[in-house]
Amino acid sequence: MLLTVILFALLVSVVLTVVMIAVFRWQRPGAKGYWSSALYLFAFLFVANWAGGVWLTPFGPAAWGIYWVPFVITGFVVALLLLFIAPNRRPRSVEEAETQAAVQAGAPGVLGVVLWILIVALALSVAVHYAAA
């Protein structure tokens, strides 16, 4: 059952990562390319999706012994929050591009620390769920 939960969280996270990168051109602030953005996004979505899926009350139809609706809802909500939080405004001029670059110069360090703290906290939440069961 644990393997099924992990695989379903993985599947939902991969689909959401591909949609956010390909369709919405999501890029983490200060990222140099799409691959680093995709890895950060996937890591965060996977752990958040797994934590939400195991902690929410199971409901909906069951597939392969797990209730998959909490995983889809959690992943969708987290992806929407990330789309609304991360600025995705393209510069209209050279001056605006330089201003955005100056503002985002310190963003990767701060956002990276916050992101990893959130990932560790969510992973601990998953571990607590399985330790309590």
mmCIF file of N, CA and C in Angstrom:
data_model
loop_
_atom_site.group_PDB
_atom_site.id
_atom_site.type_symbol
_atom_site.label_atom_id
_atom_site.label_comp_id
_atom_site.label_asym_id
_atom_site.label_seq_id
_atom_site.Cartn_x
_atom_site.Cartn_y
_atom_site.Cartn_z
ATOM 1 N N MET A 1 0.818 -1.189 0.000
ATOM 2 C CA MET A 1 0.000 0.000 0.000
ATOM 3 C C MET A 1 0.869 1.263 0.000
ATOM 4 N N LEU A 2 1.960 1.244 0.751
ATOM 5 C CA LEU A 2 2.856 2.401 0.787
ATOM 6 C C LEU A 2 3.419 2.679 -0.609
ATOM 7 N N LEU A 3 3.795 1.636 -1.311
ATOM 8 C CA LEU A 3 4.328 1.807 -2.659
ATOM 9 C C LEU A 3 3.278 2.398 -3.600
ATOM 10 N N THR A 4 2.043 1.981 -3.453
ATOM 11 C CA THR A 4 0.958 2.519 -4.277
ATOM 12 C C THR A 4 0.737 3.999 -3.985
ATOM 13 N N VAL A 5 0.793 4.369 -2.724
ATOM 14 C CA VAL A 5 0.636 5.784 -2.347
ATOM 15 C C VAL A 5 1.764 6.610 -2.943
ATOM 16 N N ILE A 6 2.987 6.129 -2.829
ATOM 17 C CA ILE A 6 4.136 6.857 -3.368
ATOM 18 C C ILE A 6 4.028 6.985 -4.885
ATOM 19 N N LEU A 7 3.657 5.905 -5.550
ATOM 20 C CA LEU A 7 3.541 5.946 -7.007
ATOM 21 C C LEU A 7 2.427 6.889 -7.463
ATOM 22 N N PHE A 8 1.322 6.909 -6.745
ATOM 23 C CA PHE A 8 0.248 7.816 -7.139
ATOM 24 C C PHE A 8 0.640 9.267 -6.892
ATOM 25 N N ALA A 9 1.284 9.561 -5.766
ATOM 26 C CA ALA A 9 1.766 10.922 -5.510
ATOM 27 C C ALA A 9 2.794 11.321 -6.568
ATOM 28 N N LEU A 10 3.625 10.382 -6.963
ATOM 29 C CA LEU A 10 4.623 10.628 -8.003
ATOM 30 C C LEU A 10 3.948 10.934 -9.336
ATOM 31 N N LEU A 11 2.955 10.153 -9.698
ATOM 32 C CA LEU A 11 2.248 10.353 -10.963
ATOM 33 C C LEU A 11 1.566 11.716 -11.012
ATOM 34 N N VAL A 12 0.845 12.052 -9.966
ATOM 35 C CA VAL A 12 0.150 13.345 -9.932
ATOM 36 C C VAL A 12 1.158 14.491 -9.976
ATOM 37 N N SER A 13 2.266 14.358 -9.272
ATOM 38 C CA SER A 13 3.282 15.415 -9.235
ATOM 39 C C SER A 13 3.957 15.590 -10.591
ATOM 40 N N VAL A 14 4.239 14.508 -11.270
ATOM 41 C CA VAL A 14 4.863 14.601 -12.598
ATOM 42 C C VAL A 14 3.913 15.290 -13.571
ATOM 43 N N VAL A 15 2.652 14.897 -13.563
ATOM 44 C CA VAL A 15 1.675 15.509 -14.472
ATOM 45 C C VAL A 15 1.542 17.009 -14.191
ATOM 46 N N LEU A 16 1.426 17.376 -12.930
ATOM 47 C CA LEU A 16 1.292 18.797 -12.589
ATOM 48 C C LEU A 16 2.555 19.585 -12.918
ATOM 49 N N THR A 17 3.721 18.992 -12.714
ATOM 50 C CA THR A 17 4.973 19.672 -13.049
ATOM 51 C C THR A 17 5.060 19.920 -14.551
ATOM 52 N N VAL A 18 4.739 18.915 -15.344
ATOM 53 C CA VAL A 18 4.787 19.071 -16.798
ATOM 54 C C VAL A 18 3.792 20.140 -17.257
ATOM 55 N N VAL A 19 2.598 20.132 -16.701
ATOM 56 C CA VAL A 19 1.594 21.132 -17.083
ATOM 57 C C VAL A 19 2.063 22.533 -16.701
ATOM 58 N N MET A 20 2.591 22.679 -15.497
ATOM 59 C CA MET A 20 3.004 24.022 -15.050
ATOM 60 C C MET A 20 4.197 24.544 -15.843
ATOM 61 N N ILE A 21 5.135 23.670 -16.187
ATOM 62 C CA ILE A 21 6.311 24.112 -16.939
ATOM 63 C C ILE A 21 5.971 24.320 -18.413
ATOM 64 N N ALA A 22 5.266 23.370 -19.025
ATOM 65 C CA ALA A 22 5.008 23.439 -20.463
ATOM 66 C C ALA A 22 3.897 24.420 -20.821
ATOM 67 N N VAL A 23 2.796 24.367 -20.105
ATOM 68 C CA VAL A 23 1.643 25.183 -20.475
ATOM 69 C C VAL A 23 1.745 26.593 -19.908
ATOM 70 N N PHE A 24 2.040 26.692 -18.617
ATOM 71 C CA PHE A 24 2.047 27.999 -17.965
ATOM 72 C C PHE A 24 3.429 28.654 -17.941
ATOM 73 N N ARG A 25 4.445 27.967 -18.447
ATOM 74 C CA ARG A 25 5.820 28.496 -18.476
ATOM 75 C C ARG A 25 6.273 28.954 -17.093
ATOM 76 N N TRP A 26 5.912 28.161 -16.074
ATOM 77 C CA TRP A 26 6.263 28.510 -14.697
ATOM 78 C C TRP A 26 7.768 28.412 -14.532
ATOM 79 N N GLN A 27 8.339 29.392 -13.880
ATOM 80 C CA GLN A 27 9.774 29.394 -13.605
ATOM 81 C C GLN A 27 9.980 30.007 -12.237
ATOM 82 N N ARG A 28 10.783 29.335 -11.435
ATOM 83 C CA ARG A 28 11.024 29.861 -10.098
ATOM 84 C C ARG A 28 11.846 31.129 -10.212
ATOM 85 N N PRO A 29 11.582 32.126 -9.363
ATOM 86 C CA PRO A 29 12.313 33.397 -9.438
ATOM 87 C C PRO A 29 13.807 33.184 -9.275
ATOM 88 N N GLY A 30 14.562 33.786 -10.174
ATOM 89 C CA GLY A 30 16.012 33.693 -10.112
ATOM 90 C C GLY A 30 16.586 32.452 -10.753
ATOM 91 N N ALA A 31 15.767 31.590 -11.306
ATOM 92 C CA ALA A 31 16.260 30.354 -11.917
ATOM 93 C C ALA A 31 16.902 30.667 -13.259
ATOM 94 N N LYS A 32 17.929 29.904 -13.590
ATOM 95 C CA LYS A 32 18.639 30.112 -14.843
ATOM 96 C C LYS A 32 17.988 29.360 -15.998
ATOM 97 N N GLY A 33 17.265 28.305 -15.702
ATOM 98 C CA GLY A 33 16.642 27.541 -16.778
ATOM 99 C C GLY A 33 15.446 26.771 -16.262
ATOM 100 N N TYR A 34 14.801 26.083 -17.184
ATOM 101 C CA TYR A 34 13.599 25.349 -16.822
ATOM 102 C C TYR A 34 13.897 24.079 -16.039
ATOM 103 N N TRP A 35 15.076 23.472 -16.229
ATOM 104 C CA TRP A 35 15.357 22.215 -15.523
ATOM 105 C C TRP A 35 15.474 22.409 -14.023
ATOM 106 N N SER A 36 16.157 23.464 -13.595
ATOM 107 C CA SER A 36 16.247 23.686 -12.149
ATOM 108 C C SER A 36 14.880 24.053 -11.582
ATOM 109 N N SER A 37 14.099 24.813 -12.339
ATOM 110 C CA SER A 37 12.742 25.128 -11.901
ATOM 111 C C SER A 37 11.900 23.871 -11.809
ATOM 112 N N ALA A 38 12.038 23.004 -12.798
ATOM 113 C CA ALA A 38 11.242 21.772 -12.815
ATOM 114 C C ALA A 38 11.612 20.867 -11.650
ATOM 115 N N LEU A 39 12.888 20.776 -11.311
ATOM 116 C CA LEU A 39 13.299 19.918 -10.201
ATOM 117 C C LEU A 39 12.794 20.450 -8.865
ATOM 118 N N TYR A 40 12.925 21.740 -8.655
ATOM 119 C CA TYR A 40 12.402 22.344 -7.425
ATOM 120 C C TYR A 40 10.888 22.167 -7.346
ATOM 121 N N LEU A 41 10.223 22.448 -8.444
ATOM 122 C CA LEU A 41 8.771 22.335 -8.483
ATOM 123 C C LEU A 41 8.326 20.902 -8.229
ATOM 124 N N PHE A 42 8.975 19.943 -8.885
ATOM 125 C CA PHE A 42 8.599 18.552 -8.696
ATOM 126 C C PHE A 42 8.835 18.107 -7.258
ATOM 127 N N ALA A 43 9.981 18.456 -6.691
ATOM 128 C CA ALA A 43 10.275 18.049 -5.314
ATOM 129 C C ALA A 43 9.232 18.595 -4.350
ATOM 130 N N PHE A 44 8.885 19.851 -4.510
ATOM 131 C CA PHE A 44 7.900 20.449 -3.609
ATOM 132 C C PHE A 44 6.510 19.854 -3.830
ATOM 133 N N LEU A 45 6.102 19.720 -5.082
ATOM 134 C CA LEU A 45 4.784 19.148 -5.361
ATOM 135 C C LEU A 45 4.678 17.710 -4.874
ATOM 136 N N PHE A 46 5.733 16.933 -5.058
ATOM 137 C CA PHE A 46 5.698 15.530 -4.647
ATOM 138 C C PHE A 46 5.514 15.399 -3.139
ATOM 139 N N VAL A 47 6.313 16.111 -2.373
ATOM 140 C CA VAL A 47 6.221 15.990 -0.917
ATOM 141 C C VAL A 47 4.908 16.588 -0.405
ATOM 142 N N ALA A 48 4.492 17.722 -0.967
ATOM 143 C CA ALA A 48 3.223 18.325 -0.541
ATOM 144 C C ALA A 48 2.047 17.435 -0.919
ATOM 145 N N ASN A 49 2.111 16.850 -2.086
ATOM 146 C CA ASN A 49 1.051 15.963 -2.549
ATOM 147 C C ASN A 49 0.978 14.706 -1.690
ATOM 148 N N TRP A 50 2.104 14.136 -1.376
ATOM 149 C CA TRP A 50 2.153 12.935 -0.538
ATOM 150 C C TRP A 50 1.622 13.238 0.865
ATOM 151 N N ALA A 51 2.080 14.349 1.447
ATOM 152 C CA ALA A 51 1.629 14.715 2.796
ATOM 153 C C ALA A 51 0.124 14.997 2.816
ATOM 154 N N GLY A 52 -0.359 15.749 1.868
ATOM 155 C CA GLY A 52 -1.783 16.037 1.820
ATOM 156 C C GLY A 52 -2.610 14.804 1.555
ATOM 157 N N GLY A 53 -2.109 13.939 0.693
ATOM 158 C CA GLY A 53 -2.843 12.722 0.375
ATOM 159 C C GLY A 53 -2.977 11.762 1.539
ATOM 160 N N VAL A 54 -1.957 11.680 2.380
ATOM 161 C CA VAL A 54 -2.044 10.752 3.512
ATOM 162 C C VAL A 54 -2.730 11.370 4.720
ATOM 163 N N TRP A 55 -2.717 12.699 4.840
ATOM 164 C CA TRP A 55 -3.317 13.322 6.013
ATOM 165 C C TRP A 55 -4.781 13.692 5.824
ATOM 166 N N LEU A 56 -5.208 13.951 4.600
ATOM 167 C CA LEU A 56 -6.621 14.268 4.389
ATOM 168 C C LEU A 56 -7.471 13.027 4.600
ATOM 169 N N THR A 57 -8.708 13.244 4.996
ATOM 170 C CA THR A 57 -9.635 12.137 5.181
ATOM 171 C C THR A 57 -9.886 11.469 3.836
ATOM 172 N N PRO A 58 -9.674 10.151 3.756
ATOM 173 C CA PRO A 58 -9.878 9.463 2.470
ATOM 174 C C PRO A 58 -11.333 9.560 2.019
ATOM 175 N N PHE A 59 -11.533 9.925 0.772
ATOM 176 C CA PHE A 59 -12.879 9.975 0.204
ATOM 177 C C PHE A 59 -12.765 9.772 -1.298
ATOM 178 N N GLY A 60 -13.887 9.521 -1.916
ATOM 179 C CA GLY A 60 -13.922 9.295 -3.345
ATOM 180 C C GLY A 60 -13.730 7.830 -3.675
ATOM 181 N N PRO A 61 -13.635 7.529 -4.943
ATOM 182 C CA PRO A 61 -13.464 6.136 -5.343
ATOM 183 C C PRO A 61 -12.047 5.637 -5.037
ATOM 184 N N ALA A 62 -11.952 4.360 -4.759
ATOM 185 C CA ALA A 62 -10.656 3.753 -4.477
ATOM 186 C C ALA A 62 -10.088 3.128 -5.747
ATOM 187 N N ALA A 63 -8.796 3.246 -5.928
ATOM 188 C CA ALA A 63 -8.095 2.610 -7.043
ATOM 189 C C ALA A 63 -6.836 1.965 -6.490
ATOM 190 N N TRP A 64 -6.681 0.681 -6.717
ATOM 191 C CA TRP A 64 -5.532 -0.088 -6.243
ATOM 192 C C TRP A 64 -5.345 0.013 -4.728
ATOM 193 N N GLY A 65 -6.434 0.118 -4.022
ATOM 194 C CA GLY A 65 -6.399 0.114 -2.569
ATOM 195 C C GLY A 65 -6.218 1.458 -1.909
ATOM 196 N N ILE A 66 -6.152 2.530 -2.680
ATOM 197 C CA ILE A 66 -6.025 3.867 -2.080
ATOM 198 C C ILE A 66 -7.120 4.771 -2.625
ATOM 199 N N TYR A 67 -7.449 5.773 -1.842
ATOM 200 C CA TYR A 67 -8.391 6.794 -2.278
ATOM 201 C C TYR A 67 -7.578 7.901 -2.938
ATOM 202 N N TRP A 68 -7.787 8.089 -4.221
ATOM 203 C CA TRP A 68 -6.918 8.969 -4.989
ATOM 204 C C TRP A 68 -7.371 10.421 -5.025
ATOM 205 N N VAL A 69 -8.598 10.730 -4.661
ATOM 206 C CA VAL A 69 -9.109 12.100 -4.753
ATOM 207 C C VAL A 69 -8.321 13.081 -3.865
ATOM 208 N N PRO A 70 -7.961 12.723 -2.611
ATOM 209 C CA PRO A 70 -7.171 13.677 -1.814
ATOM 210 C C PRO A 70 -5.823 14.036 -2.449
ATOM 211 N N PHE A 71 -5.206 13.096 -3.152
ATOM 212 C CA PHE A 71 -3.934 13.377 -3.811
ATOM 213 C C PHE A 71 -4.114 14.381 -4.945
ATOM 214 N N VAL A 72 -5.151 14.191 -5.740
ATOM 215 C CA VAL A 72 -5.400 15.086 -6.864
ATOM 216 C C VAL A 72 -5.774 16.482 -6.369
ATOM 217 N N ILE A 73 -6.628 16.553 -5.365
ATOM 218 C CA ILE A 73 -7.046 17.856 -4.835
ATOM 219 C C ILE A 73 -5.862 18.588 -4.212
ATOM 220 N N THR A 74 -5.070 17.895 -3.404
ATOM 221 C CA THR A 74 -3.904 18.529 -2.783
ATOM 222 C C THR A 74 -2.926 19.033 -3.832
ATOM 223 N N GLY A 75 -2.614 18.205 -4.802
ATOM 224 C CA GLY A 75 -1.688 18.613 -5.858
ATOM 225 C C GLY A 75 -2.202 19.799 -6.641
ATOM 226 N N PHE A 76 -3.480 19.788 -6.966
ATOM 227 C CA PHE A 76 -4.078 20.876 -7.724
ATOM 228 C C PHE A 76 -4.050 22.182 -6.931
ATOM 229 N N VAL A 77 -4.392 22.132 -5.663
ATOM 230 C CA VAL A 77 -4.409 23.341 -4.829
ATOM 231 C C VAL A 77 -2.993 23.905 -4.653
ATOM 232 N N VAL A 78 -2.029 23.041 -4.382
ATOM 233 C CA VAL A 78 -0.646 23.504 -4.220
ATOM 234 C C VAL A 78 -0.124 24.089 -5.527
ATOM 235 N N ALA A 79 -0.428 23.449 -6.657
ATOM 236 C CA ALA A 79 0.013 23.973 -7.955
ATOM 237 C C ALA A 79 -0.617 25.336 -8.236
ATOM 238 N N LEU A 80 -1.902 25.482 -7.936
ATOM 239 C CA LEU A 80 -2.545 26.787 -8.130
ATOM 240 C C LEU A 80 -1.931 27.866 -7.240
ATOM 241 N N LEU A 81 -1.652 27.510 -5.990
ATOM 242 C CA LEU A 81 -1.006 28.483 -5.100
ATOM 243 C C LEU A 81 0.353 28.909 -5.645
ATOM 244 N N LEU A 82 1.114 27.967 -6.145
ATOM 245 C CA LEU A 82 2.421 28.314 -6.705
ATOM 246 C C LEU A 82 2.288 29.177 -7.955
ATOM 247 N N LEU A 83 1.289 28.917 -8.764
ATOM 248 C CA LEU A 83 1.075 29.747 -9.955
ATOM 249 C C LEU A 83 0.716 31.183 -9.576
ATOM 250 N N PHE A 84 -0.059 31.339 -8.512
ATOM 251 C CA PHE A 84 -0.450 32.683 -8.101
ATOM 252 C C PHE A 84 0.648 33.410 -7.328
ATOM 253 N N ILE A 85 1.474 32.671 -6.610
ATOM 254 C CA ILE A 85 2.505 33.290 -5.786
ATOM 255 C C ILE A 85 3.708 33.718 -6.611
ATOM 256 N N ALA A 86 4.183 32.838 -7.479
ATOM 257 C CA ALA A 86 5.404 33.121 -8.245
ATOM 258 C C ALA A 86 5.124 34.161 -9.321
ATOM 259 N N PRO A 87 5.919 35.218 -9.351
ATOM 260 C CA PRO A 87 5.710 36.227 -10.391
ATOM 261 C C PRO A 87 6.121 35.656 -11.747
ATOM 262 N N ASN A 88 5.295 35.885 -12.740
ATOM 263 C CA ASN A 88 5.583 35.354 -14.068
ATOM 264 C C ASN A 88 5.391 36.446 -15.114
ATOM 265 N N ARG A 89 5.782 37.642 -14.750
ATOM 266 C CA ARG A 89 5.606 38.777 -15.642
ATOM 267 C C ARG A 89 6.860 38.979 -16.478
ATOM 268 N N ARG A 90 6.705 38.984 -17.761
ATOM 269 C CA ARG A 90 7.830 39.187 -18.670
ATOM 270 C C ARG A 90 8.138 40.684 -18.763
ATOM 271 N N PRO A 91 9.424 41.040 -18.779
ATOM 272 C CA PRO A 91 9.778 42.463 -18.901
ATOM 273 C C PRO A 91 9.413 43.002 -20.284
ATOM 274 N N ARG A 92 9.018 44.259 -20.307
ATOM 275 C CA ARG A 92 8.619 44.888 -21.570
ATOM 276 C C ARG A 92 9.720 45.738 -22.172
ATOM 277 N N SER A 93 10.748 46.032 -21.381
ATOM 278 C CA SER A 93 11.849 46.833 -21.887
ATOM 279 C C SER A 93 13.151 46.370 -21.234
ATOM 280 N N VAL A 94 14.239 46.887 -21.724
ATOM 281 C CA VAL A 94 15.548 46.534 -21.179
ATOM 282 C C VAL A 94 15.679 47.047 -19.753
ATOM 283 N N GLU A 95 15.192 48.251 -19.503
ATOM 284 C CA GLU A 95 15.278 48.815 -18.159
ATOM 285 C C GLU A 95 14.468 47.987 -17.167
ATOM 286 N N GLU A 96 13.292 47.546 -17.582
ATOM 287 C CA GLU A 96 12.463 46.727 -16.707
ATOM 288 C C GLU A 96 13.112 45.367 -16.448
ATOM 289 N N ALA A 97 13.786 44.830 -17.452
ATOM 290 C CA ALA A 97 14.487 43.554 -17.279
ATOM 291 C C ALA A 97 15.638 43.702 -16.291
ATOM 292 N N GLU A 98 16.360 44.813 -16.369
ATOM 293 C CA GLU A 98 17.459 45.052 -15.434
ATOM 294 C C GLU A 98 16.930 45.242 -14.012
ATOM 295 N N THR A 99 15.827 45.942 -13.875
ATOM 296 C CA THR A 99 15.225 46.143 -12.555
ATOM 297 C C THR A 99 14.774 44.814 -11.960
ATOM 298 N N GLN A 100 14.116 43.976 -12.767
ATOM 299 C CA GLN A 100 13.679 42.667 -12.288
ATOM 300 C C GLN A 100 14.868 41.797 -11.901
ATOM 301 N N ALA A 101 15.942 41.859 -12.675
ATOM 302 C CA ALA A 101 17.131 41.070 -12.362
ATOM 303 C C ALA A 101 17.752 41.517 -11.046
ATOM 304 N N ALA A 102 17.762 42.822 -10.795
ATOM 305 C CA ALA A 102 18.319 43.325 -9.541
ATOM 306 C C ALA A 102 17.471 42.915 -8.348
ATOM 307 N N VAL A 103 16.169 42.941 -8.510
ATOM 308 C CA VAL A 103 15.267 42.558 -7.424
ATOM 309 C C VAL A 103 15.383 41.067 -7.124
ATOM 310 N N GLN A 104 15.527 40.263 -8.179
ATOM 311 C CA GLN A 104 15.575 38.819 -8.009
ATOM 312 C C GLN A 104 16.968 38.286 -7.685
ATOM 313 N N ALA A 105 17.947 39.151 -7.541
ATOM 314 C CA ALA A 105 19.307 38.696 -7.292
ATOM 315 C C ALA A 105 19.420 37.912 -5.987
ATOM 316 N N GLY A 106 18.724 38.341 -4.958
ATOM 317 C CA GLY A 106 18.786 37.646 -3.677
ATOM 318 C C GLY A 106 17.698 36.601 -3.502
ATOM 319 N N ALA A 107 16.774 36.511 -4.447
ATOM 320 C CA ALA A 107 15.633 35.609 -4.319
ATOM 321 C C ALA A 107 16.013 34.130 -4.275
ATOM 322 N N PRO A 108 16.933 33.637 -5.110
ATOM 323 C CA PRO A 108 17.194 32.197 -5.089
ATOM 324 C C PRO A 108 17.680 31.692 -3.738
ATOM 325 N N GLY A 109 18.516 32.439 -3.074
ATOM 326 C CA GLY A 109 19.011 31.994 -1.776
ATOM 327 C C GLY A 109 17.915 31.925 -0.728
ATOM 328 N N VAL A 110 17.137 32.970 -0.633
ATOM 329 C CA VAL A 110 16.057 33.017 0.355
ATOM 330 C C VAL A 110 14.977 31.999 0.020
ATOM 331 N N LEU A 111 14.546 31.966 -1.238
ATOM 332 C CA LEU A 111 13.513 31.026 -1.639
ATOM 333 C C LEU A 111 13.986 29.589 -1.520
ATOM 334 N N GLY A 112 15.263 29.345 -1.798
ATOM 335 C CA GLY A 112 15.797 27.994 -1.666
ATOM 336 C C GLY A 112 15.756 27.513 -0.228
ATOM 337 N N VAL A 113 16.108 28.370 0.703
ATOM 338 C CA VAL A 113 16.082 28.003 2.122
ATOM 339 C C VAL A 113 14.648 27.746 2.577
ATOM 340 N N VAL A 114 13.734 28.633 2.207
ATOM 341 C CA VAL A 114 12.335 28.461 2.598
ATOM 342 C C VAL A 114 11.765 27.192 1.968
ATOM 343 N N LEU A 115 12.093 26.956 0.712
ATOM 344 C CA LEU A 115 11.599 25.763 0.040
ATOM 345 C C LEU A 115 12.081 24.498 0.720
ATOM 346 N N TRP A 116 13.353 24.432 1.068
ATOM 347 C CA TRP A 116 13.878 23.220 1.703
ATOM 348 C C TRP A 116 13.341 23.041 3.117
ATOM 349 N N ILE A 117 13.090 24.137 3.818
ATOM 350 C CA ILE A 117 12.455 24.021 5.136
ATOM 351 C C ILE A 117 11.051 23.443 4.987
ATOM 352 N N LEU A 118 10.304 23.911 3.988
ATOM 353 C CA LEU A 118 8.967 23.377 3.741
ATOM 354 C C LEU A 118 9.015 21.906 3.331
ATOM 355 N N ILE A 119 9.972 21.534 2.486
ATOM 356 C CA ILE A 119 10.088 20.138 2.055
ATOM 357 C C ILE A 119 10.407 19.242 3.238
ATOM 358 N N VAL A 120 11.326 19.657 4.099
ATOM 359 C CA VAL A 120 11.669 18.852 5.276
ATOM 360 C C VAL A 120 10.474 18.756 6.224
ATOM 361 N N ALA A 121 9.766 19.862 6.429
ATOM 362 C CA ALA A 121 8.592 19.836 7.318
ATOM 363 C C ALA A 121 7.512 18.907 6.769
ATOM 364 N N LEU A 122 7.287 18.943 5.472
ATOM 365 C CA LEU A 122 6.289 18.054 4.875
ATOM 366 C C LEU A 122 6.736 16.599 4.938
ATOM 367 N N ALA A 123 8.015 16.352 4.728
ATOM 368 C CA ALA A 123 8.527 14.980 4.830
ATOM 369 C C ALA A 123 8.392 14.462 6.260
ATOM 370 N N LEU A 124 8.662 15.323 7.234
ATOM 371 C CA LEU A 124 8.466 14.927 8.634
ATOM 372 C C LEU A 124 6.996 14.656 8.923
ATOM 373 N N SER A 125 6.119 15.429 8.298
ATOM 374 C CA SER A 125 4.682 15.192 8.468
ATOM 375 C C SER A 125 4.293 13.820 7.930
ATOM 376 N N VAL A 126 4.833 13.434 6.800
ATOM 377 C CA VAL A 126 4.561 12.102 6.243
ATOM 378 C C VAL A 126 5.115 11.023 7.167
ATOM 379 N N ALA A 127 6.336 11.242 7.677
ATOM 380 C CA ALA A 127 6.944 10.254 8.583
ATOM 381 C C ALA A 127 6.130 10.098 9.862
ATOM 382 N N VAL A 128 5.629 11.202 10.382
ATOM 383 C CA VAL A 128 4.798 11.139 11.604
ATOM 384 C C VAL A 128 3.508 10.378 11.321
ATOM 385 N N HIS A 129 2.943 10.599 10.154
ATOM 386 C CA HIS A 129 1.706 9.868 9.803
ATOM 387 C C HIS A 129 1.938 8.358 9.786
ATOM 388 N N TYR A 130 3.025 7.932 9.167
ATOM 389 C CA TYR A 130 3.287 6.495 9.090
ATOM 390 C C TYR A 130 3.783 5.928 10.412
ATOM 391 N N ALA A 131 4.455 6.735 11.223
ATOM 392 C CA ALA A 131 4.896 6.254 12.542
ATOM 393 C C ALA A 131 3.708 6.093 13.493
ATOM 394 N N ALA A 132 2.696 6.947 13.351
ATOM 395 C CA ALA A 132 1.536 6.881 14.225
ATOM 396 C C ALA A 132 0.576 5.746 13.836
ATOM 397 N N ALA A 133 0.686 5.311 12.586
ATOM 398 C CA ALA A 133 -0.239 4.256 12.118
ATOM 399 C C ALA A 133 0.159 2.874 12.581
#
